[in-house]
Tab-separated table of C-alpha atoms in Angstrom:
chain	number	residue	atom	x	y	z
M	231	MET	CA	66.933	102.118	-163.053
M	232	ALA	CA	63.812	100.273	-164.242
M	233	ASP	CA	62.966	99.932	-160.790
M	234	SER	CA	63.348	103.479	-159.652
M	235	ILE	CA	62.028	104.350	-162.332
M	236	GLU	CA	57.834	102.052	-161.665
M	237	ASN	CA	58.639	103.292	-157.580
M	238	THR	CA	58.390	107.096	-158.796
M	239	ILE	CA	55.214	106.253	-160.724
M	240	VAL	CA	53.252	104.694	-157.979
M	241	LYS	CA	53.989	106.360	-155.147
M	242	LYS	CA	53.140	109.874	-157.781
M	243	ILE	CA	49.559	107.758	-157.866
M	244	ALA	CA	49.572	106.190	-154.722
M	245	ASP	CA	50.113	110.352	-153.216
M	246	ASP	CA	47.324	111.678	-155.345
M	247	LEU	CA	45.010	109.412	-154.335
M	248	ALA	CA	45.624	109.778	-150.622
M	249	LEU	CA	45.642	106.343	-150.066
M	250	THR	CA	46.031	104.983	-145.952
M	251	ASP	CA	47.912	102.607	-145.268
M	252	LYS	CA	45.481	99.728	-145.904
M	253	GLU	CA	44.381	100.727	-148.585
M	254	VAL	CA	47.455	98.611	-151.908
M	255	ILE	CA	47.350	99.990	-155.364
M	256	ILE	CA	46.871	97.837	-158.366
M	257	PHE	CA	48.037	98.098	-161.358
M	258	ASN	CA	47.485	96.354	-165.102
M	259	THR	CA	49.707	96.739	-167.740
M	260	GLU	CA	47.730	94.901	-170.288
M	261	LEU	CA	45.443	96.502	-172.313
M	262	THR	CA	42.715	93.771	-171.647
M	263	VAL	CA	40.917	93.051	-168.883
M	264	PHE	CA	42.701	91.941	-166.112
M	265	ASN	CA	40.625	88.139	-163.815
M	266	GLY	CA	42.472	86.109	-161.786
M	267	TYR	CA	45.105	86.074	-158.762
M	268	LYS	CA	47.937	88.948	-158.422
M	269	THR	CA	50.320	88.667	-155.645
M	270	ILE	CA	50.577	92.432	-153.605
M	271	THR	CA	52.667	92.873	-150.888
M	272	VAL	CA	51.509	94.007	-147.509
M	273	ILE	CA	53.094	95.394	-144.467
M	274	THR	CA	50.716	95.521	-141.165
M	275	GLU	CA	51.119	95.238	-137.480
M	276	THR	CA	49.198	92.291	-137.219
M	277	LYS	CA	47.762	89.171	-139.850
M	278	ASP	CA	44.033	89.800	-138.267
M	279	ILE	CA	43.006	91.435	-141.336
M	280	GLN	CA	40.602	90.909	-144.101
M	281	PHE	CA	40.367	92.492	-147.401
M	282	VAL	CA	36.961	94.181	-148.418
M	283	ASN	CA	34.941	92.672	-150.809
M	284	HIS	CA	37.533	90.521	-151.721
M	285	ARG	CA	36.723	87.386	-149.674
M	286	ASP	CA	39.572	85.002	-151.891
M	287	ALA	CA	43.425	85.931	-149.983
M	288	THR	CA	45.534	83.835	-149.031
M	289	ILE	CA	49.006	84.612	-147.385
M	290	ILE	CA	51.519	82.973	-148.936
M	291	ALA	CA	55.116	83.942	-147.638
M	292	GLU	CA	55.874	86.127	-144.545
M	293	GLU	CA	58.444	88.102	-142.751
M	294	PHE	CA	57.908	89.219	-139.090
M	295	VAL	CA	60.397	92.476	-138.663
M	296	ALA	CA	60.891	92.661	-134.583
M	297	ALA	CA	60.177	96.034	-132.758
M	298	ARG	CA	63.161	98.105	-132.328
M	299	ASP	CA	63.891	100.716	-129.520
M	300	ASN	CA	65.392	103.712	-128.761
M	301	ILE	CA	64.817	104.903	-132.617
M	302	MET	CA	65.184	108.828	-134.137
M	303	GLN	CA	61.879	110.447	-135.513
M	304	GLU	CA	61.978	113.562	-136.702
M	305	THR	CA	59.283	116.561	-135.536
M	306	PRO	CA	58.809	119.920	-135.767
M	307	ASN	CA	60.279	120.783	-132.705
M	308	GLY	CA	63.119	118.632	-132.732
M	309	ASN	CA	64.447	114.821	-132.891
M	310	ILE	CA	62.366	112.802	-130.729
M	311	PHE	CA	63.115	108.353	-129.689
M	312	ILE	CA	60.461	106.026	-129.879
M	313	GLN	CA	59.807	102.490	-129.652
M	314	GLU	CA	58.740	101.445	-133.594
M	315	PRO	CA	56.609	98.112	-133.634
M	316	GLY	CA	56.875	94.916	-134.980
M	317	TYR	CA	55.515	94.029	-138.330
M	318	PHE	CA	54.699	91.526	-140.758
M	319	ILE	CA	55.857	91.906	-144.597
M	320	LEU	CA	52.527	89.518	-145.751
M	321	LYS	CA	53.177	88.262	-149.742
M	322	VAL	CA	49.451	87.889	-149.792
M	323	ARG	CA	47.390	85.648	-153.496
M	324	ILE	CA	44.412	87.554	-154.243
M	325	ALA	CA	41.674	87.633	-156.367
M	326	VAL	CA	40.860	90.610	-158.188
M	327	GLU	CA	39.528	91.938	-161.191
M	328	LEU	CA	41.145	95.086	-162.706
M	329	PRO	CA	40.319	97.402	-165.146
M	330	ALA	CA	42.326	97.742	-169.093
M	331	LEU	CA	45.632	99.109	-168.618
M	332	GLY	CA	44.530	100.601	-165.389
M	333	TYR	CA	44.785	99.999	-161.935
M	334	LYS	CA	42.553	99.648	-159.027
M	335	VAL	CA	42.679	100.658	-154.816
M	336	ILE	CA	41.386	98.413	-152.403
M	337	GLU	CA	40.995	98.135	-149.182
M	338	PHE	CA	41.962	95.721	-146.124
M	339	ALA	CA	40.829	96.284	-142.390
M	340	ASN	CA	42.216	95.127	-139.459
M	341	VAL	CA	39.307	91.811	-137.652
M	342	GLU	CA	39.675	89.496	-135.013
M	343	LYS	CA	40.383	86.656	-137.416
M	344	GLU	CA	43.598	85.852	-139.090
M	345	LEU	CA	43.898	86.005	-142.524
M	346	GLN	CA	44.046	82.641	-144.370
M	347	THR	CA	47.589	81.414	-145.109
M	348	ILE	CA	49.351	78.806	-147.242
M	349	VAL	CA	49.856	75.642	-144.817
M	350	ALA	CA	52.524	72.642	-144.778
M	351	THR	CA	51.150	69.305	-145.724
M	352	GLU	CA	53.125	66.084	-145.116
M	353	ALA	CA	51.014	65.259	-148.748
M	354	LYS	CA	54.483	64.148	-151.591
M	355	GLN	CA	51.791	65.401	-154.205
M	356	ILE	CA	49.813	68.535	-156.323
M	357	GLY	CA	47.137	69.153	-158.416
M	358	ASN	CA	44.122	71.023	-160.060
M	359	GLU	CA	41.778	69.797	-162.706
M	360	ASN	CA	44.059	70.039	-165.600
M	361	TYR	CA	47.438	67.915	-163.820
M	362	THR	CA	48.722	66.010	-161.064
M	363	LEU	CA	52.319	66.467	-160.406
M	364	VAL	CA	53.661	63.506	-158.222
M	365	PHE	CA	57.086	63.079	-156.767
M	366	GLU	CA	57.640	59.248	-155.159
M	367	ASN	CA	60.944	57.197	-155.661
M	368	LYS	CA	62.801	60.391	-156.030
M	369	GLN	CA	61.538	61.189	-159.559
M	370	LEU	CA	58.422	63.792	-160.403
M	371	ASN	CA	56.101	62.579	-162.516
M	372	LEU	CA	52.767	64.399	-164.597
M	373	HIS	CA	49.746	62.856	-164.601
M	374	LEU	CA	47.210	64.709	-166.737
M	375	ALA	CA	43.736	63.969	-167.061
M	376	SER	CA	43.092	61.420	-169.061
M	377	GLY	CA	44.876	59.650	-166.983
M	378	LYS	CA	47.922	59.691	-169.286
M	379	ILE	CA	51.660	59.801	-167.315
M	380	ILE	CA	54.721	61.035	-168.328
M	381	GLU	CA	57.856	60.430	-165.937
M	382	ASN	CA	60.591	62.318	-165.017
M	383	VAL	CA	59.364	64.742	-166.047
M	384	ILE	CA	61.650	67.470	-165.003
M	385	GLN	CA	65.542	66.685	-164.152
M	386	LEU	CA	68.521	68.241	-164.224
M	387	GLU	CA	71.820	67.597	-165.976
M	388	ASP	CA	75.164	69.038	-165.393
M	389	ILE	CA	77.995	69.181	-167.912
M	390	GLY	CA	81.605	70.482	-167.455
M	391	ASN	CA	81.476	73.434	-170.052
M	392	ASN	CA	85.568	73.802	-171.953
M	393	GLY	CA	83.425	76.533	-174.005
M	394	ASP	CA	84.008	80.497	-173.444
M	395	THR	CA	81.943	83.683	-173.029
M	396	TYR	CA	81.015	82.544	-176.408
M	397	ASP	CA	80.155	79.104	-176.717
M	398	PHE	CA	79.862	76.292	-175.024
M	399	SER	CA	81.881	73.839	-175.987
M	400	PRO	CA	81.937	70.043	-173.150
M	401	LEU	CA	85.244	68.554	-172.158
M	402	GLU	CA	85.895	65.187	-174.956
M	403	ASN	CA	83.980	61.764	-173.912
M	404	GLU	CA	82.647	63.230	-170.824
M	405	GLN	CA	79.201	62.297	-170.023
M	406	ALA	CA	76.372	64.634	-168.695
M	407	LEU	CA	74.700	63.565	-165.299
M	408	LEU	CA	71.689	63.466	-164.978
M	409	LEU	CA	70.761	65.403	-161.329
M	410	GLY	CA	66.970	63.964	-159.247
M	411	PHE	CA	66.289	65.684	-156.420
M	412	ASP	CA	65.964	64.625	-152.676
M	413	HIS	CA	63.761	65.548	-150.597
M	414	ALA	CA	59.760	67.151	-151.022
M	415	ARG	CA	57.295	68.570	-149.239
M	416	VAL	CA	54.077	70.439	-150.124
M	417	GLU	CA	52.206	74.255	-149.380
M	418	GLU	CA	48.256	74.408	-149.310
M	419	SER	CA	45.266	76.711	-149.883
M	420	PRO	CA	42.009	76.034	-151.313
M	421	THR	CA	42.910	77.021	-154.491
M	422	PHE	CA	46.940	76.973	-154.768
M	423	SER	CA	49.665	74.594	-153.851
M	424	ARG	CA	53.016	74.746	-154.213
M	425	LEU	CA	55.615	71.410	-154.288
M	426	ILE	CA	59.544	72.460	-153.158
M	427	LEU	CA	62.187	69.415	-154.112
M	428	THR	CA	65.420	69.989	-152.784
M	429	ALA	CA	68.299	68.591	-153.450
M	430	THR	CA	72.574	69.177	-152.691
M	431	TYR	CA	74.799	67.939	-155.928
M	432	GLN	CA	78.671	67.254	-155.462
M	433	LEU	CA	80.235	68.292	-158.342
M	434	PRO	CA	83.795	68.275	-159.193
M	435	LEU	CA	85.381	72.082	-158.744
M	436	ASN	CA	86.901	73.335	-161.851
M	437	LEU	CA	87.384	71.284	-165.567
M	438	GLU	CA	90.247	69.963	-163.979
M	439	GLN	CA	88.552	67.636	-161.369
M	440	ARG	CA	86.196	66.790	-164.322
M	441	ILE	CA	89.101	64.747	-166.264
M	442	ASP	CA	90.169	63.254	-162.789
M	443	THR	CA	87.874	63.896	-160.194
M	444	GLN	CA	89.689	64.736	-156.396
M	445	GLU	CA	88.268	67.700	-154.823
M	446	THR	CA	84.731	68.372	-155.179
M	447	GLY	CA	82.261	71.426	-154.751
M	448	GLU	CA	78.342	72.275	-153.152
M	449	VAL	CA	75.512	72.939	-155.865
M	450	ALA	CA	72.603	73.421	-153.561
M	451	VAL	CA	68.951	73.500	-155.777
M	452	GLU	CA	65.458	74.637	-155.058
M	453	LEU	CA	62.747	74.258	-157.271
M	454	THR	CA	59.151	75.159	-156.618
M	455	ILE	CA	56.810	74.427	-158.327
M	456	GLU	CA	53.552	75.648	-157.761
M	457	LEU	CA	49.805	75.028	-159.161
M	458	ALA	CA	46.394	76.952	-158.723
M	459	THR	CA	42.679	75.570	-159.565
M	460	GLY	CA	41.790	76.308	-162.850
M	461	SER	CA	45.525	76.945	-164.439
M	462	SER	CA	46.245	75.274	-167.516
M	463	ILE	CA	50.373	76.685	-166.204
M	464	ILE	CA	52.467	74.946	-164.064
M	465	GLN	CA	54.599	77.563	-162.541
M	466	SER	CA	58.267	77.087	-161.331
M	467	ALA	CA	60.606	78.707	-160.128
M	468	LEU	CA	64.982	76.672	-159.211
M	469	ARG	CA	67.146	78.656	-157.082
M	470	VAL	CA	70.515	77.019	-157.413
M	471	ASN	CA	73.572	78.669	-154.886
M	472	ASN	CA	76.777	77.179	-157.500
M	473	GLN	CA	79.580	77.206	-155.836
M	474	VAL	CA	81.331	75.187	-158.690
M	475	ASP	CA	83.224	76.152	-161.497
M	476	SER	CA	83.116	75.996	-165.643
M	477	HIS	CA	80.058	73.406	-165.877
M	478	ARG	CA	76.290	74.056	-167.518
M	479	LEU	CA	73.740	73.315	-166.041
M	480	ARG	CA	70.362	72.165	-168.144
M	481	VAL	CA	67.014	71.180	-166.668
M	482	LEU	CA	65.250	68.912	-169.143
M	483	PHE	CA	61.544	68.559	-169.627
M	484	GLN	CA	60.553	64.956	-170.279
M	485	THR	CA	57.952	65.171	-173.456
M	486	ASP	CA	57.190	61.839	-174.605
M	487	ILE	CA	56.602	63.296	-177.769
M	488	ALA	CA	58.958	60.701	-180.586
M	489	ASN	CA	60.179	63.680	-183.015
M	490	GLU	CA	63.405	65.823	-182.866
M	491	GLN	CA	61.692	68.437	-183.883
M	492	SER	CA	60.953	72.695	-182.142
M	493	ILE	CA	58.344	75.238	-182.628
M	494	ALA	CA	60.275	78.154	-181.175
M	495	SER	CA	59.011	82.043	-180.642
M	496	LEU	CA	59.762	84.522	-182.300
M	497	PRO	CA	58.947	88.558	-181.662
M	498	PHE	CA	55.888	88.757	-183.242
M	499	GLY	CA	55.661	84.698	-184.881
M	500	PHE	CA	57.514	81.351	-184.207
M	501	VAL	CA	59.883	79.381	-186.339
M	502	THR	CA	60.114	75.777	-186.362
M	503	ARG	CA	63.359	73.680	-186.216
M	504	GLU	CA	64.483	70.442	-187.554
M	505	ASN	CA	67.189	68.412	-185.678
M	506	ARG	CA	70.285	67.771	-187.920
M	507	ASP	CA	73.235	66.038	-187.750
M	508	VAL	CA	76.257	66.958	-190.317
M	509	PRO	CA	78.626	64.041	-190.766
M	510	ASP	CA	82.587	65.515	-191.210
M	511	TRP	CA	81.452	68.987	-190.580
M	512	GLU	CA	85.314	70.192	-190.553
M	513	LYS	CA	85.083	69.905	-194.351
M	514	ASN	CA	82.931	72.139	-194.869
M	515	TYR	CA	82.815	74.503	-191.295
M	516	VAL	CA	85.527	76.248	-188.791
M	517	GLU	CA	82.732	75.209	-185.881
M	518	ARG	CA	80.630	72.411	-185.467
M	519	PRO	CA	76.875	72.917	-185.864
M	520	VAL	CA	75.099	72.328	-183.218
M	521	ASN	CA	71.759	72.305	-182.201
M	522	ILE	CA	71.412	74.599	-179.989
M	523	GLU	CA	68.923	77.978	-180.853
M	524	PRO	CA	67.866	80.289	-179.369
M	525	LEU	CA	64.188	81.439	-178.303
M	526	ASP	CA	62.194	84.736	-177.098
M	527	LYS	CA	59.463	83.393	-174.911
M	528	SER	CA	58.777	79.722	-175.547
M	529	VAL	CA	59.780	76.502	-176.970
M	530	SER	CA	57.439	73.350	-177.661
M	531	MET	CA	57.565	69.818	-179.221
M	532	SER	CA	54.326	68.672	-181.015
M	533	ASP	CA	53.282	66.259	-182.540
M	534	GLU	CA	49.461	65.822	-184.209
M	535	GLU	CA	47.672	64.905	-180.646
M	536	ASN	CA	50.388	66.617	-178.354
M	537	VAL	CA	51.923	69.646	-177.304
M	538	PHE	CA	54.390	70.219	-175.164
M	539	THR	CA	55.549	74.011	-174.189
M	540	VAL	CA	57.620	75.236	-171.981
M	541	LEU	CA	58.093	79.298	-170.514
M	542	THR	CA	60.134	81.596	-169.863
M	543	LYS	CA	61.198	84.273	-168.556
M	544	GLY	CA	64.718	85.755	-169.269
M	545	ILE	CA	65.821	81.883	-170.534
M	546	LYS	CA	66.910	82.393	-174.200
M	547	GLU	CA	68.585	79.406	-175.583
M	548	TYR	CA	67.418	75.812	-175.725
M	549	GLU	CA	68.121	72.459	-177.366
M	550	VAL	CA	65.654	69.432	-178.389
M	551	SER	CA	67.048	66.101	-177.881
M	552	ARG	CA	65.605	62.369	-176.807
M	553	HIS	CA	61.969	63.176	-176.846
M	554	GLN	CA	62.891	66.390	-174.106
M	555	ILE	CA	63.136	69.721	-174.245
M	556	CYS	CA	66.770	71.124	-172.729
M	557	VAL	CA	66.378	74.809	-171.239
M	558	THR	CA	69.873	76.195	-170.194
M	559	LEU	CA	70.318	77.697	-166.875
M	560	LEU	CA	74.141	78.710	-166.215
M	561	ALA	CA	76.995	77.824	-168.906
M	562	THR	CA	79.816	79.317	-166.861
M	563	THR	CA	83.895	80.179	-167.789
M	564	GLY	CA	87.105	81.689	-166.945
M	565	GLN	CA	88.133	82.642	-169.849
M	566	LEU	CA	86.844	85.481	-172.285
M	567	GLY	CA	87.826	83.734	-175.373
M	568	LYS	CA	89.915	80.014	-175.644
M	569	PRO	CA	91.326	77.998	-178.551
M	570	ASP	CA	91.287	74.604	-179.665
M	571	LEU	CA	87.514	73.909	-178.528
M	572	LEU	CA	86.575	70.573	-179.649
M	573	TYR	CA	82.887	72.239	-180.765
M	574	ARG	CA	85.885	75.515	-182.729
M	575	PRO	CA	88.890	73.710	-183.077
M	576	GLY	CA	91.518	76.095	-183.963
M	577	ARG	CA	91.711	80.098	-184.272
M	578	ALA	CA	89.659	81.391	-180.381
M	579	SER	CA	86.293	83.807	-180.517
M	580	GLY	CA	87.270	87.593	-179.684
M	581	ASP	CA	90.800	87.316	-181.377
M	582	THR	CA	92.053	86.387	-177.767
M	583	THR	CA	95.431	84.547	-180.040
M	584	LYS	CA	96.048	87.009	-182.581
M	585	ARG	CA	99.641	88.910	-182.857
M	586	GLY	CA	99.585	91.501	-179.245
M	587	HIS	CA	96.411	90.500	-177.771
M	588	VAL	CA	95.730	88.374	-174.589
M	589	PHE	CA	94.217	85.956	-173.305
M	590	ILE	CA	91.402	88.117	-170.941
M	591	PRO	CA	90.363	85.931	-167.584
M	592	THR	CA	86.449	86.218	-167.110
M	593	GLU	CA	86.015	85.047	-163.197
M	594	GLU	CA	83.026	86.947	-162.669
M	595	SER	CA	80.940	84.534	-165.418
M	596	GLN	CA	81.790	81.545	-163.135
M	597	LEU	CA	78.845	83.038	-161.966
M	598	ARG	CA	78.958	81.417	-158.003
M	599	GLY	CA	76.142	82.548	-156.057
M	600	GLU	CA	72.635	82.023	-155.547
M	601	HIS	CA	70.594	82.413	-158.454
M	602	CYS	CA	66.678	82.136	-159.702
M	603	PHE	CA	65.681	81.172	-162.736
M	604	GLU	CA	61.700	80.997	-163.638
M	605	PHE	CA	59.926	78.646	-166.013
M	606	GLY	CA	56.458	77.602	-166.952
M	607	PHE	CA	54.992	74.669	-168.728
M	608	TYR	CA	51.868	73.778	-170.862
M	609	VAL	CA	51.003	70.434	-171.587
M	610	ALA	CA	48.011	69.155	-173.658
M	611	GLU	CA	46.826	65.870	-176.320
M	612	ALA	CA	46.349	68.451	-179.178
M	613	ALA	CA	48.604	69.874	-181.822
M	614	PHE	CA	50.226	72.939	-181.159
M	615	ASP	CA	48.691	76.144	-181.897
M	616	GLU	CA	50.138	79.359	-182.487
M	617	GLN	CA	47.741	81.422	-180.990
M	618	ASN	CA	47.087	79.936	-178.036
M	619	THR	CA	50.541	79.661	-177.077
M	620	ALA	CA	51.010	82.983	-177.584
M	621	GLU	CA	48.437	83.808	-175.568
M	622	LEU	CA	49.723	81.531	-172.622
M	623	ALA	CA	52.940	83.488	-173.139
M	624	ALA	CA	51.185	86.925	-172.964
M	625	ALA	CA	49.408	85.321	-169.421
M	626	TYR	CA	52.541	84.182	-168.065
M	627	GLU	CA	54.599	86.928	-168.710
M	628	GLN	CA	51.987	89.362	-166.564
M	629	GLU	CA	53.874	90.826	-163.829
M	630	ASN	CA	52.567	92.285	-160.763
M	631	ILE	CA	52.821	95.899	-159.500
M	632	ASP	CA	51.429	97.019	-156.734
M	633	TYR	CA	51.440	99.828	-154.093
M	634	GLN	CA	50.667	100.242	-150.001
M	635	HIS	CA	51.372	103.871	-148.705
M	636	GLN	CA	52.896	103.017	-145.188
M	637	THR	CA	55.158	104.384	-142.606
M	638	LEU	CA	57.114	101.115	-141.442
M	639	ASN	CA	59.356	100.584	-143.886
M	640	PHE	CA	61.023	102.951	-146.445
M	641	PHE	CA	62.711	100.483	-148.029
M	642	LEU	CA	60.461	97.871	-149.514
M	643	HIS	CA	60.168	100.246	-152.711
M	644	ARG	CA	63.983	101.295	-152.791
M	645	ILE	CA	63.620	105.093	-153.239
M	646	ASP	CA	60.310	106.017	-151.248
M	647	ASN	CA	62.111	108.138	-148.816
M	648	LYS	CA	63.683	110.129	-151.212
M	649	ILE	CA	60.663	110.681	-153.612
M	650	GLN	CA	58.858	114.564	-152.655
M	651	LYS	CA	55.926	115.210	-153.173
M	652	SER	CA	54.118	116.569	-155.926
M	653	GLU	CA	53.085	120.485	-155.520
M	654	ARG	CA	50.428	119.680	-158.552
M	655	LEU	CA	47.309	117.552	-157.915
M	656	LEU	CA	46.114	115.669	-160.558
M	657	ASN	CA	42.460	114.756	-158.683
M	658	LEU	CA	43.442	110.104	-159.922
M	659	ALA	CA	39.897	108.416	-159.562
M	660	GLN	CA	40.226	105.105	-156.960
M	661	ARG	CA	40.125	103.461	-160.159
M	662	LEU	CA	41.202	104.106	-163.563
M	663	GLU	CA	41.012	102.645	-167.642
M	664	ILE	CA	42.939	104.047	-170.028
M	665	ILE	CA	42.172	101.686	-172.823
M	666	ARG	CA	40.606	98.357	-173.584
M	667	PHE	CA	40.794	95.449	-176.030
M	668	PRO	CA	39.190	91.953	-176.352
M	669	ASP	CA	40.128	89.173	-173.536
M	670	ASN	CA	42.144	87.847	-177.131
M	671	THR	CA	43.929	90.567	-178.218
M	672	LEU	CA	47.916	90.064	-178.147
M	673	VAL	CA	49.842	93.811	-177.683
M	674	THR	CA	53.093	93.954	-178.441
M	675	ALA	CA	53.423	97.921	-177.527
M	676	CYS	CA	51.249	100.887	-176.464
M	677	HIS	CA	53.334	103.987	-175.712
M	678	PRO	CA	52.476	108.141	-176.298
M	679	SER	CA	52.090	109.156	-179.726
M	680	TYR	CA	55.605	111.247	-180.840
M	681	TYR	CA	53.814	113.790	-182.889
M	682	ASP	CA	49.673	113.650	-180.907
M	683	ALA	CA	49.896	114.563	-177.054
M	684	ASP	CA	46.397	113.169	-176.589
M	685	SER	CA	46.599	109.844	-178.745
M	686	TRP	CA	48.738	106.702	-177.628
M	687	ILE	CA	50.519	104.577	-180.147
M	688	VAL	CA	49.246	100.773	-179.570
M	689	ARG	CA	50.857	97.647	-181.959
M	690	VAL	CA	48.819	94.283	-182.069
M	691	GLN	CA	50.378	90.934	-183.501
M	692	ASN	CA	49.058	88.361	-185.025
M	693	PRO	CA	51.077	85.010	-184.799
M	694	THR	CA	49.199	82.713	-187.068
M	695	LYS	CA	49.875	82.291	-190.473
M	696	THR	CA	46.168	83.450	-191.631
M	697	THR	CA	45.013	86.805	-191.379
M	698	PHE	CA	41.607	87.896	-188.811
M	699	PRO	CA	40.005	90.857	-188.276
M	700	LEU	CA	40.872	92.655	-185.510
M	701	ASP	CA	38.660	92.612	-183.224
M	702	THR	CA	37.210	96.717	-181.890
M	703	SER	CA	34.040	96.192	-180.008
M	704	THR	CA	35.042	97.886	-177.330
M	705	LEU	CA	37.030	100.801	-179.234
M	706	ASP	CA	35.265	103.472	-180.530
M	707	LEU	CA	35.970	103.722	-183.645
M	708	SER	CA	35.283	107.931	-184.237
M	709	LYS	CA	38.607	108.089	-182.358
M	710	VAL	CA	40.868	104.944	-183.818
M	711	THR	CA	43.396	106.057	-187.023
M	712	VAL	CA	45.714	102.864	-188.659
M	713	VAL	CA	48.667	104.095	-189.058
M	714	ASN	CA	52.402	102.829	-189.564
M	715	ALA	CA	55.387	103.172	-187.839
M	716	ILE	CA	56.456	106.608	-188.356
M	717	GLU	CA	52.357	107.537	-187.613
M	718	THR	CA	51.478	108.615	-191.060
M	719	ARG	CA	47.211	107.940	-191.612
M	720	GLN	CA	46.913	104.816	-193.247
M	721	GLU	CA	43.359	103.184	-195.008
M	722	GLN	CA	41.327	102.876	-192.775
M	723	ASN	CA	41.716	98.809	-192.461
M	724	PHE	CA	41.457	96.674	-189.407
M	725	GLU	CA	43.033	93.393	-191.018
M	726	ILE	CA	46.218	91.734	-188.638
M	727	VAL	CA	47.609	89.904	-191.663
């Protein structure tokens, strides 16, 4: 539904602008100016194109759709049958500056030279000014600009899950398997590079096979690590084809930070947690206290001179153990609630062991099939900084929203062929900026006022423990009013507590 709403909005704006098939509109949903790289999708019959006034553009992925014969086309004079031309679906990484909370239209033209494309190399490492990632001896090592090396910076871990849809619980005495990568390849462009690691594991097919391994299933993984010139964030995507049941798969980040403390983000701030061990826990708890914790957008380990931060998109669970940040990807199971677990003896969650209740199989929660997990990480020889970490998380979660008016593929955007043209035009400009805040402003919400059709509500965040004033240098204060959550006017105080 959200995709369809977005599809409708961007197409209506493109219709109003009367865009040609060689124009692309790029949106910035943040309230600060964007100056960096966006990934856009372009459909064109040839790769011999050039973006006008945007020379820093690279094809990072492509798909060719072959021509088709005898394709029906509706015309005022009736249906005719044509040859539909072949075309490319291009993912283009392009340097662009975008206005705050607005959009900008860019243009490309046909030329006699193919647009720059990311190319495969024989290298086994990628790097920029801050990091070098090296795959050697089947392990991934991170080299910092200072010369410090973190070995095995990323590994995977697999263990059986005897738990249910409520809680993870291991099998008694089972040891987790550490999983590395077998093969690596590199793709490079002048400002952007990828390291792609792959492996296929034969793992016990289910819980019974973990006790007495006879039958295995396949879990194939592909980890794509992306590093851009000047970037302090290492971006990653892990694709997993899961064909085994009842197990937990985690990604382990080696930090080389010697403490058991974590700093996890929450809405509007951070919480510091210390690992704890509770001996004889059965005397006071019905469930074993474990150090598996939730996070919002990031989790960090830090000491006075080092910080290692993991940034996530949709991943919400972690544990700190043995100098590592362990992030849960999958915890699959086949039961809603199970009794007599190692971490929860006795009763089952979900009331499945109450009189009159039944066990409820949940086969879909085995999560067979393909999944993609996105995460990034940041490493620095400095102490943890709340403001910097919140800004990194905000930058990492920015989305790529773009639209091209074209007639070669109506299903690139799912409901393009169902959206009718608007009768009323707004006479929009090729560039629009609605509200602009200074670059370091952290905005948590922006929406139209419920009471004033000409006003917007903006909620700004202070993730630190120190009150500081909002930078209002880009605002017309004669048009700004401080309000509370129900839009009641407050004292005109721009301190953010």
